[in-house]
PDB file of C-alpha atoms and ligand atoms in Angstrom:
ATOM      1  CA  MET A   1      10.284   8.256 -16.050  1.00 89.00           C
ATOM      2  CA  ASN A   2      12.203   8.996 -12.799  1.00 90.00           C
ATOM      3  CA  ASN A   3      12.744   6.390 -10.020  1.00 94.00           C
ATOM      4  CA  ALA A   4      13.871   8.851  -7.382  1.00 97.00           C
ATOM      5  CA  PRO A   5      11.684   9.209  -4.302  1.00 98.00           C
ATOM      6  CA  ILE A   6       9.017  11.923  -3.589  1.00 98.00           C
ATOM      7  CA  GLY A   7       9.853  14.044  -0.644  1.00 98.00           C
ATOM      8  CA  VAL A   8       7.092  14.936   1.895  1.00 98.00           C
ATOM      9  CA  PHE A   9       7.433  17.151   5.012  1.00 98.00           C
ATOM     10  CA  ASP A  10       5.235  18.523   7.811  1.00 96.00           C
ATOM     11  CA  SER A  11       5.879  19.867  11.255  1.00 96.00           C
ATOM     12  CA  GLY A  12       4.992  16.461  12.563  1.00 93.00           C
ATOM     13  CA  LEU A  13       2.529  13.670  12.017  1.00 91.00           C
ATOM     14  CA  GLY A  14       0.112  15.691   9.721  1.00 91.00           C
ATOM     15  CA  GLY A  15       1.887  15.006   6.433  1.00 95.00           C
ATOM     16  CA  LEU A  16       1.129  11.312   6.839  1.00 94.00           C
ATOM     17  CA  THR A  17      -2.381  12.190   5.623  1.00 92.00           C
ATOM     18  CA  ALA A  18      -0.769  12.921   2.307  1.00 95.00           C
ATOM     19  CA  VAL A  19       1.560   9.855   2.483  1.00 96.00           C
ATOM     20  CA  ARG A  20      -1.422   7.508   3.119  1.00 94.00           C
ATOM     21  CA  GLU A  21      -3.045   8.802  -0.151  1.00 95.00           C
ATOM     22  CA  LEU A  22       0.218   8.836  -2.185  1.00 96.00           C
ATOM     23  CA  LYS A  23       0.654   5.134  -1.260  1.00 95.00           C
ATOM     24  CA  ARG A  24      -2.848   4.386  -2.493  1.00 94.00           C
ATOM     25  CA  VAL A  25      -2.702   6.396  -5.748  1.00 95.00           C
ATOM     26  CA  LEU A  26       1.055   5.699  -6.735  1.00 96.00           C
ATOM     27  CA  PRO A  27       1.880   2.437  -4.934  1.00 95.00           C
ATOM     28  CA  ASN A  28       5.219   1.996  -6.690  1.00 96.00           C
ATOM     29  CA  GLU A  29       6.661   5.277  -5.597  1.00 97.00           C
ATOM     30  CA  ASP A  30       9.313   5.582  -2.930  1.00 97.00           C
ATOM     31  CA  ILE A  31       8.715   8.267  -0.342  1.00 97.00           C
ATOM     32  CA  VAL A  32      11.078  10.131   1.987  1.00 97.00           C
ATOM     33  CA  TYR A  33       9.120  11.710   4.843  1.00 97.00           C
ATOM     34  CA  PHE A  34      10.363  14.326   7.290  1.00 98.00           C
ATOM     35  CA  GLY A  35       8.239  15.275  10.324  1.00 97.00           C
ATOM     36  CA  ASP A  36       9.805  18.155  12.368  1.00 97.00           C
ATOM     37  CA  THR A  37       8.601  16.799  15.659  1.00 95.00           C
ATOM     38  CA  GLY A  38      11.267  18.555  17.649  1.00 96.00           C
ATOM     39  CA  ARG A  39       9.957  21.924  16.527  1.00 96.00           C
ATOM     40  CA  VAL A  40       6.185  21.219  16.172  1.00 94.00           C
ATOM     41  CA  PRO A  41       3.885  23.168  16.431  1.00 94.00           C
ATOM     42  CA  TYR A  42       4.653  25.531  13.501  1.00 96.00           C
ATOM     43  CA  GLY A  43       1.198  27.163  13.534  1.00 93.00           C
ATOM     44  CA  THR A  44       1.715  29.386  16.451  1.00 91.00           C
ATOM     45  CA  ARG A  45       5.092  30.710  15.355  1.00 94.00           C
ATOM     46  CA  SER A  46       6.046  33.928  13.419  1.00 95.00           C
ATOM     47  CA  ASN A  47       6.164  33.946   9.640  1.00 95.00           C
ATOM     48  CA  SER A  48       9.943  34.283   9.546  1.00 96.00           C
ATOM     49  CA  THR A  49      10.474  31.284  11.726  1.00 97.00           C
ATOM     50  CA  ILE A  50       8.045  29.191   9.660  1.00 97.00           C
ATOM     51  CA  LYS A  51       9.770  30.053   6.429  1.00 97.00           C
ATOM     52  CA  LYS A  52      13.151  29.263   7.922  1.00 97.00           C
ATOM     53  CA  TYR A  53      12.036  25.893   9.152  1.00 98.00           C
ATOM     54  CA  ALA A  54      10.212  25.154   5.877  1.00 97.00           C
ATOM     55  CA  PHE A  55      13.416  25.954   3.920  1.00 97.00           C
ATOM     56  CA  GLN A  56      15.547  23.591   6.188  1.00 98.00           C
ATOM     57  CA  ASP A  57      12.969  20.846   5.824  1.00 98.00           C
ATOM     58  CA  ALA A  58      12.946  21.108   1.944  1.00 98.00           C
ATOM     59  CA  LYS A  59      16.804  21.312   1.968  1.00 97.00           C
ATOM     60  CA  PHE A  60      16.951  17.945   4.028  1.00 98.00           C
ATOM     61  CA  LEU A  61      14.553  16.207   1.567  1.00 98.00           C
ATOM     62  CA  LEU A  62      16.692  17.502  -1.469  1.00 98.00           C
ATOM     63  CA  LYS A  63      19.748  15.913   0.018  1.00 97.00           C
ATOM     64  CA  HIS A  64      17.841  12.671  -0.468  1.00 97.00           C
ATOM     65  CA  ASN A  65      17.626  13.525  -4.177  1.00 97.00           C
ATOM     66  CA  VAL A  66      13.880  13.690  -4.219  1.00 98.00           C
ATOM     67  CA  LYS A  67      12.218  14.433  -7.643  1.00 98.00           C
ATOM     68  CA  MET A  68       9.344  16.499  -6.028  1.00 98.00           C
ATOM     69  CA  VAL A  69       8.796  18.211  -2.716  1.00 98.00           C
ATOM     70  CA  ILE A  70       5.437  18.317  -1.150  1.00 98.00           C
ATOM     71  CA  ALA A  71       4.876  20.627   1.911  1.00 98.00           C
ATOM     72  CA  ALA A  72       2.027  18.443   3.372  1.00 97.00           C
ATOM     73  CA  CYS A  73       1.413  21.310   5.884  1.00 97.00           C
ATOM     74  CA  GLY A  74      -1.278  23.999   5.796  1.00 97.00           C
ATOM     75  CA  THR A  75       1.001  26.366   7.786  1.00 97.00           C
ATOM     76  CA  VAL A  76       3.994  26.145   5.462  1.00 97.00           C
ATOM     77  CA  SER A  77       1.832  26.248   2.420  1.00 97.00           C
ATOM     78  CA  SER A  78       0.010  29.487   3.596  1.00 97.00           C
ATOM     79  CA  VAL A  79       3.211  31.385   4.787  1.00 96.00           C
ATOM     80  CA  ALA A  80       6.234  30.035   2.958  1.00 97.00           C
ATOM     81  CA  THR A  81       4.826  30.782  -0.413  1.00 94.00           C
ATOM     82  CA  ASN A  82       8.325  31.360  -1.724  1.00 93.00           C
ATOM     83  CA  LEU A  83       9.107  27.719  -1.873  1.00 93.00           C
ATOM     84  CA  LYS A  84       7.312  27.307  -5.147  1.00 89.00           C
ATOM     85  CA  THR A  85       9.934  29.401  -7.020  1.00 91.00           C
ATOM     86  CA  ASP A  86      12.943  28.620  -4.687  1.00 90.00           C
ATOM     87  CA  LEU A  87      13.216  24.862  -5.135  1.00 95.00           C
ATOM     88  CA  PRO A  88      14.973  23.111  -8.095  1.00 96.00           C
ATOM     89  CA  VAL A  89      12.382  20.291  -8.348  1.00 97.00           C
ATOM     90  CA  PRO A  90       8.465  20.492  -8.749  1.00 97.00           C
ATOM     91  CA  TYR A  91       6.781  21.591  -5.562  1.00 97.00           C
ATOM     92  CA  THR A  92       3.304  21.789  -4.244  1.00 97.00           C
ATOM     93  CA  GLY A  93       1.732  22.933  -0.999  1.00 97.00           C
ATOM     94  CA  VAL A  94      -1.651  22.084   0.200  1.00 97.00           C
ATOM     95  CA  VAL A  95      -3.821  25.269  -0.268  1.00 97.00           C
ATOM     96  CA  SER A  96      -4.562  25.207  -3.987  1.00 97.00           C
ATOM     97  CA  PRO A  97      -5.502  21.565  -4.500  1.00 97.00           C
ATOM     98  CA  THR A  98      -7.757  21.655  -1.312  1.00 98.00           C
ATOM     99  CA  CYS A  99      -9.481  24.808  -2.263  1.00 98.00           C
ATOM    100  CA  PHE A 100     -10.161  23.435  -5.702  1.00 97.00           C
ATOM    101  CA  ALA A 101     -11.845  20.421  -4.230  1.00 97.00           C
ATOM    102  CA  ALA A 102     -13.925  22.518  -1.790  1.00 98.00           C
ATOM    103  CA  ALA A 103     -15.152  24.847  -4.593  1.00 98.00           C
ATOM    104  CA  GLN A 104     -16.339  21.841  -6.511  1.00 97.00           C
ATOM    105  CA  SER A 105     -18.072  20.233  -3.530  1.00 97.00           C
ATOM    106  CA  THR A 106     -20.013  23.112  -2.010  1.00 98.00           C
ATOM    107  CA  LYS A 107     -23.740  23.357  -3.008  1.00 98.00           C
ATOM    108  CA  ASN A 108     -24.966  26.141  -0.800  1.00 98.00           C
ATOM    109  CA  LYS A 109     -21.643  28.190  -1.318  1.00 98.00           C
ATOM    110  CA  ILE A 110     -20.832  28.329   2.339  1.00 98.00           C
ATOM    111  CA  VAL A 111     -17.368  26.841   3.292  1.00 98.00           C
ATOM    112  CA  GLY A 112     -15.827  26.481   6.610  1.00 98.00           C
ATOM    113  CA  VAL A 113     -12.025  26.518   6.994  1.00 98.00           C
ATOM    114  CA  ILE A 114     -10.284  25.292  10.038  1.00 98.00           C
ATOM    115  CA  GLY A 115      -6.430  25.501  10.418  1.00 97.00           C
ATOM    116  CA  THR A 116      -3.583  26.718  12.650  1.00 95.00           C
ATOM    117  CA  SER A 117      -3.575  30.309  13.753  1.00 95.00           C
ATOM    118  CA  ALA A 118      -0.823  31.198  11.138  1.00 94.00           C
ATOM    119  CA  THR A 119      -2.803  29.628   8.363  1.00 96.00           C
ATOM    120  CA  ILE A 120      -6.149  31.399   9.360  1.00 97.00           C
ATOM    121  CA  ASN A 121      -4.353  34.740   9.847  1.00 96.00           C
ATOM    122  CA  SER A 122      -2.852  34.508   6.442  1.00 96.00           C
ATOM    123  CA  HIS A 123      -6.410  33.944   4.841  1.00 98.00           C
ATOM    124  CA  SER A 124      -4.739  31.665   2.206  1.00 97.00           C
ATOM    125  CA  TYR A 125      -7.688  29.442   1.935  1.00 98.00           C
ATOM    126  CA  ARG A 126     -10.257  31.989   1.811  1.00 98.00           C
ATOM    127  CA  ASP A 127      -8.397  34.155  -0.833  1.00 97.00           C
ATOM    128  CA  MET A 128      -7.608  30.991  -2.975  1.00 97.00           C
ATOM    129  CA  ILE A 129     -11.341  29.756  -2.883  1.00 97.00           C
ATOM    130  CA  GLN A 130     -12.535  32.970  -4.041  1.00 95.00           C
ATOM    131  CA  THR A 131     -10.257  32.815  -7.022  1.00 97.00           C
ATOM    132  CA  PHE A 132     -12.252  29.579  -7.966  1.00 96.00           C
ATOM    133  CA  ASP A 133     -15.578  31.159  -7.186  1.00 96.00           C
ATOM    134  CA  SER A 134     -16.041  34.694  -5.868  1.00 96.00           C
ATOM    135  CA  GLU A 135     -19.518  33.930  -4.577  1.00 97.00           C
ATOM    136  CA  ILE A 136     -18.453  31.434  -2.004  1.00 98.00           C
ATOM    137  CA  LYS A 137     -18.763  32.702   1.629  1.00 98.00           C
ATOM    138  CA  VAL A 138     -15.918  31.501   3.671  1.00 98.00           C
ATOM    139  CA  VAL A 139     -16.088  31.171   7.476  1.00 98.00           C
ATOM    140  CA  GLU A 140     -12.571  30.818   9.028  1.00 98.00           C
ATOM    141  CA  GLN A 141     -11.665  29.433  12.467  1.00 98.00           C
ATOM    142  CA  ASP A 142      -8.238  28.614  14.063  1.00 97.00           C
ATOM    143  CA  CYS A 143      -8.015  25.553  16.155  1.00 97.00           C
ATOM    144  CA  PRO A 144      -4.770  25.693  17.996  1.00 95.00           C
ATOM    145  CA  LEU A 145      -5.347  22.810  20.353  1.00 96.00           C
ATOM    146  CA  PHE A 146      -5.896  20.260  17.582  1.00 96.00           C
ATOM    147  CA  VAL A 147      -2.223  19.743  16.792  1.00 93.00           C
ATOM    148  CA  PRO A 148      -1.058  19.030  20.392  1.00 92.00           C
ATOM    149  CA  LEU A 149      -3.978  16.561  20.675  1.00 94.00           C
ATOM    150  CA  VAL A 150      -2.948  14.720  17.596  1.00 91.00           C
ATOM    151  CA  GLU A 151       0.664  14.778  18.459  1.00 86.00           C
ATOM    152  CA  ASN A 152      -0.156  13.313  21.762  1.00 89.00           C
ATOM    153  CA  GLY A 153      -2.359  10.527  20.614  1.00 89.00           C
ATOM    154  CA  PHE A 154      -5.768  11.916  21.546  1.00 94.00           C
ATOM    155  CA  ILE A 155      -7.086  10.663  18.197  1.00 91.00           C
ATOM    156  CA  ASP A 156      -9.899   8.279  19.181  1.00 92.00           C
ATOM    157  CA  LYS A 157     -13.301   9.441  17.887  1.00 93.00           C
ATOM    158  CA  ASP A 158     -14.998   8.818  21.288  1.00 94.00           C
ATOM    159  CA  ASP A 159     -12.213  10.691  23.244  1.00 96.00           C
ATOM    160  CA  PRO A 160     -14.338  13.119  25.421  1.00 96.00           C
ATOM    161  CA  ILE A 161     -11.528  15.710  25.579  1.00 97.00           C
ATOM    162  CA  THR A 162     -11.053  15.847  21.821  1.00 97.00           C
ATOM    163  CA  ARG A 163     -14.711  16.043  21.380  1.00 97.00           C
ATOM    164  CA  LEU A 164     -15.099  19.054  23.773  1.00 97.00           C
ATOM    165  CA  VAL A 165     -12.405  20.868  22.013  1.00 98.00           C
ATOM    166  CA  ILE A 166     -13.932  20.183  18.588  1.00 98.00           C
ATOM    167  CA  GLU A 167     -17.374  21.477  19.673  1.00 97.00           C
ATOM    168  CA  ARG A 168     -15.826  24.563  21.138  1.00 97.00           C
ATOM    169  CA  TYR A 169     -14.013  25.442  17.906  1.00 98.00           C
ATOM    170  CA  LEU A 170     -16.604  24.426  15.269  1.00 98.00           C
ATOM    171  CA  GLY A 171     -19.653  26.264  16.708  1.00 97.00           C
ATOM    172  CA  LYS A 172     -19.287  29.293  14.536  1.00 97.00           C
ATOM    173  CA  ILE A 173     -18.925  27.188  11.351  1.00 98.00           C
ATOM    174  CA  ILE A 174     -21.900  24.952  12.118  1.00 97.00           C
ATOM    175  CA  GLU A 175     -23.972  27.926  12.917  1.00 97.00           C
ATOM    176  CA  ALA A 176     -23.075  29.486   9.525  1.00 98.00           C
ATOM    177  CA  LYS A 177     -24.525  26.259   8.034  1.00 98.00           C
ATOM    178  CA  ALA A 178     -21.477  25.462   5.925  1.00 98.00           C
ATOM    179  CA  ASP A 179     -22.035  22.340   3.731  1.00 98.00           C
ATOM    180  CA  THR A 180     -18.204  21.932   3.252  1.00 98.00           C
ATOM    181  CA  ILE A 181     -15.469  22.136   5.754  1.00 98.00           C
ATOM    182  CA  ILE A 182     -11.788  22.248   4.699  1.00 98.00           C
ATOM    183  CA  LEU A 183      -9.561  20.549   7.223  1.00 97.00           C
ATOM    184  CA  GLY A 184      -6.875  23.043   6.254  1.00 97.00           C
ATOM    185  CA  CYS A 185      -4.150  21.732   8.646  1.00 96.00           C
ATOM    186  CA  THR A 186      -2.968  18.336   7.609  1.00 94.00           C
ATOM    187  CA  HIS A 187      -2.983  17.037  11.209  1.00 93.00           C
ATOM    188  CA  TYR A 188      -6.846  17.389  11.247  1.00 95.00           C
ATOM    189  CA  PRO A 189      -7.995  14.458   9.122  1.00 93.00           C
ATOM    190  CA  ILE A 190      -6.299  12.272  11.752  1.00 92.00           C
ATOM    191  CA  ILE A 191      -9.222  13.341  13.973  1.00 95.00           C
ATOM    192  CA  ALA A 192     -11.659  13.540  11.045  1.00 96.00           C
ATOM    193  CA  ASP A 193     -13.875  10.799  12.630  1.00 96.00           C
ATOM    194  CA  ALA A 194     -14.195  12.641  15.794  1.00 97.00           C
ATOM    195  CA  ILE A 195     -14.994  15.959  13.780  1.00 97.00           C
ATOM    196  CA  ARG A 196     -17.526  14.046  11.740  1.00 97.00           C
ATOM    197  CA  GLU A 197     -19.407  13.069  15.122  1.00 96.00           C
ATOM    198  CA  VAL A 198     -19.702  16.778  15.933  1.00 97.00           C
ATOM    199  CA  VAL A 199     -20.595  18.338  12.348  1.00 97.00           C
ATOM    200  CA  GLY A 200     -22.913  15.424  11.263  1.00 96.00           C
ATOM    201  CA  LYS A 201     -22.903  13.285   8.185  1.00 95.00           C
ATOM    202  CA  ASP A 202     -24.245  15.823   5.777  1.00 96.00           C
ATOM    203  CA  VAL A 203     -21.292  18.047   5.816  1.00 98.00           C
ATOM    204  CA  THR A 204     -18.393  17.259   3.524  1.00 98.00           C
ATOM    205  CA  LEU A 205     -15.045  17.357   5.017  1.00 98.00           C
ATOM    206  CA  ILE A 206     -12.140  18.062   2.625  1.00 97.00           C
ATOM    207  CA  ASP A 207      -8.857  16.436   3.627  1.00 96.00           C
ATOM    208  CA  SER A 208      -5.866  18.688   2.603  1.00 94.00           C
ATOM    209  CA  GLY A 209      -3.354  15.837   2.711  1.00 93.00           C
ATOM    210  CA  LYS A 210      -5.468  13.638   0.565  1.00 93.00           C
ATOM    211  CA  GLU A 211      -6.228  16.295  -2.088  1.00 95.00           C
ATOM    212  CA  THR A 212      -2.645  17.324  -2.265  1.00 96.00           C
ATOM    213  CA  ALA A 213      -1.386  13.802  -2.744  1.00 95.00           C
ATOM    214  CA  ILE A 214      -3.973  13.451  -5.724  1.00 96.00           C
ATOM    215  CA  TYR A 215      -2.663  16.788  -7.165  1.00 97.00           C
ATOM    216  CA  ALA A 216       0.951  15.668  -6.794  1.00 96.00           C
ATOM    217  CA  ALA A 217       0.240  12.534  -8.638  1.00 96.00           C
ATOM    218  CA  LYS A 218      -1.118  14.586 -11.490  1.00 97.00           C
ATOM    219  CA  ILE A 219       1.892  16.713 -11.673  1.00 97.00           C
ATOM    220  CA  LEU A 220       4.238  13.771 -11.702  1.00 97.00           C
ATOM    221  CA  ARG A 221       2.272  12.140 -14.458  1.00 97.00           C
ATOM    222  CA  GLU A 222       2.132  15.258 -16.604  1.00 97.00           C
ATOM    223  CA  LYS A 223       5.928  15.871 -16.249  1.00 97.00           C
ATOM    224  CA  ASN A 224       6.586  12.142 -17.034  1.00 97.00           C
ATOM    225  CA  LEU A 225       8.295  11.715 -13.699  1.00 97.00           C
ATOM    226  CA  LEU A 226       6.487   8.519 -12.451  1.00 96.00           C
ATOM    227  CA  ASN A 227       8.442   5.478 -11.134  1.00 96.00           C
ATOM    228  CA  ASP A 228       8.394   2.699 -13.689  1.00 93.00           C
ATOM    229  CA  SER A 229       9.234  -0.106 -11.423  1.00 92.00           C
ATOM    230  CA  ASP A 230       6.438  -2.691 -10.764  1.00 91.00           C
ATOM    231  CA  LYS A 231       7.650  -3.402  -7.045  1.00 93.00           C
ATOM    232  CA  ASN A 232       5.819  -1.694  -4.101  1.00 93.00           C
ATOM    233  CA  GLY A 233       7.347   1.539  -3.061  1.00 95.00           C
ATOM    234  CA  GLU A 234       9.419   2.019   0.193  1.00 93.00           C
ATOM    235  CA  CYS A 235       8.829   4.728   2.654  1.00 94.00           C
ATOM    236  CA  GLU A 236      11.643   6.130   4.918  1.00 95.00           C
ATOM    237  CA  PHE A 237      10.691   8.396   7.820  1.00 96.00           C
ATOM    238  CA  TYR A 238      12.829  10.955   9.483  1.00 97.00           C
ATOM    239  CA  VAL A 239      12.093  13.049  12.579  1.00 97.00           C
ATOM    240  CA  SER A 240      13.875  15.743  14.539  1.00 97.00           C
ATOM    241  CA  ASP A 241      12.870  14.401  17.989  1.00 96.00           C
ATOM    242  CA  THR A 242      12.911  10.802  19.349  1.00 94.00           C
ATOM    243  CA  PRO A 243      10.830   8.494  17.158  1.00 94.00           C
ATOM    244  CA  GLU A 244       8.569   6.746  19.770  1.00 89.00           C
ATOM    245  CA  GLY A 245       5.526   8.999  19.737  1.00 85.00           C
ATOM    246  CA  PHE A 246       5.671   9.323  15.953  1.00 91.00           C
ATOM    247  CA  GLU A 247       6.026   5.618  15.517  1.00 93.00           C
ATOM    248  CA  ASN A 248       2.837   4.944  17.682  1.00 87.00           C
ATOM    249  CA  VAL A 249       0.486   7.405  15.902  1.00 85.00           C
ATOM    250  CA  ALA A 250       2.004   6.757  12.531  1.00 90.00           C
ATOM    251  CA  GLY A 251       1.516   2.980  12.965  1.00 88.00           C
ATOM    252  CA  VAL A 252      -2.190   3.385  13.785  1.00 83.00           C
ATOM    253  CA  PHE A 253      -2.812   5.993  11.038  1.00 82.00           C
ATOM    254  CA  LEU A 254      -0.953   4.141   8.181  1.00 88.00           C
ATOM    255  CA  GLY A 255      -2.139   0.732   9.389  1.00 84.00           C
ATOM    256  CA  GLU A 256       1.447  -0.766   9.441  1.00 85.00           C
ATOM    257  CA  ASN A 257       4.324  -0.999  11.759  1.00 88.00           C
ATOM    258  CA  VAL A 258       6.850   1.707  11.034  1.00 90.00           C
ATOM    259  CA  SER A 259       9.020   1.427  13.994  1.00 84.00           C
ATOM    260  CA  HIS A 260      12.048   0.026  12.154  1.00 84.00           C
ATOM    261  CA  LYS A 261      11.836   2.678   9.501  1.00 88.00           C
ATOM    262  CA  VAL A 262      12.007   5.979  11.560  1.00 95.00           C
ATOM    263  CA  GLU A 263      15.310   7.853  12.182  1.00 96.00           C
ATOM    264  CA  GLN A 264      15.967  10.778  14.219  1.00 97.00           C
ATOM    265  CA  ILE A 265      18.097  13.636  12.467  1.00 97.00           C
ATOM    266  CA  ASN A 266      19.445  17.071  13.427  1.00 97.00           C
ATOM    267  CA  ILE A 267      17.465  19.376  11.180  1.00 98.00           C
ATOM    268  CA  GLU A 268      19.512  22.457  12.341  1.00 96.00           C
ATOM    269  CA  LEU A 269      22.341  21.113  10.234  1.00 96.00           C
ATOM    270  CA  TYR A 270      20.381  21.913   7.050  1.00 95.00           C
TER     271      TYR A 270
HETATM  272  N1  DGL B   1       0.197  19.862   9.764  1.00 59.49           N
HETATM  273  C1  DGL B   1       0.435  21.349  10.051  1.00 59.49           C
HETATM  274  C2  DGL B   1      -0.408  22.191   9.180  1.00 59.49           C
HETATM  275  O1  DGL B   1      -1.048  21.598   8.243  1.00 59.49           O
HETATM  276  C3  DGL B   1       0.518  21.635  11.487  1.00 59.49           C
HETATM  277  C4  DGL B   1       1.035  22.860  11.871  1.00 59.49           C
HETATM  278  C5  DGL B   1       1.573  23.124  13.187  1.00 59.49           C
HETATM  279  O2  DGL B   1       2.684  22.426  13.438  1.00 59.49           O
HETATM  280  O3  DGL B   1       1.029  23.852  13.874  1.00 59.49           O
HETATM  281  O4  DGL B   1      -0.609  23.299   9.385  1.00 59.49           O
END
């Protein structure tokens, strides 16, 4: 047993998709969350910058004595693959658990992957799915406008701007008749309802944040690192820009008021 917190990071709000699921599957765990809102988006940056940011984010979490680090970010998971061996605590990114779920889900063996430009250019999801089943055809599409839409609160399923952007990006995947689509950036499940409106109810959407949280819970259980307290876990949130925008969207997404729990820090010190 280990009652230290779980550390989760992302470039901004996206990792909350993992936090929401962690709170559901492991309600007694404390969580320390870092959203790098001062430097979002990561997905349009160079690999060396993404690696540098990811290492600083993990270092910040380790200063809080976390027992595990979750990179709840498709971009970091695709590019900063060195984190798995470089950290002194158990680590997971989102690519492997998400691909496992998608490979299990597809019936017609056509899977769409949407993510940031850095993620799609890395082909991380395509390569990982094909290690689970080499017959699966993977159709990839980057969606660089999705992260700014989410960070700026355009998350309503009926928002006409969000819908138009989704239609523009998903055309190729719909045309390919994918029966399963990986939301390969953790920001995207926040607009899953809007995506669902465009792709229809018969397509399975795989939430990378959720699948990763389920996988992280499995690792903690296997390594005997679960919290043995019977009280509800606490969440602390840290951001690298002013907390207001984060607080608003996080409040809606997590269904609780987080305004008193979000603190701004200087990530360049790590
Ligand atoms: N949530 C991050 C991801 O999963 C967003 C990346 C970005 O900041 O562009 O890729």
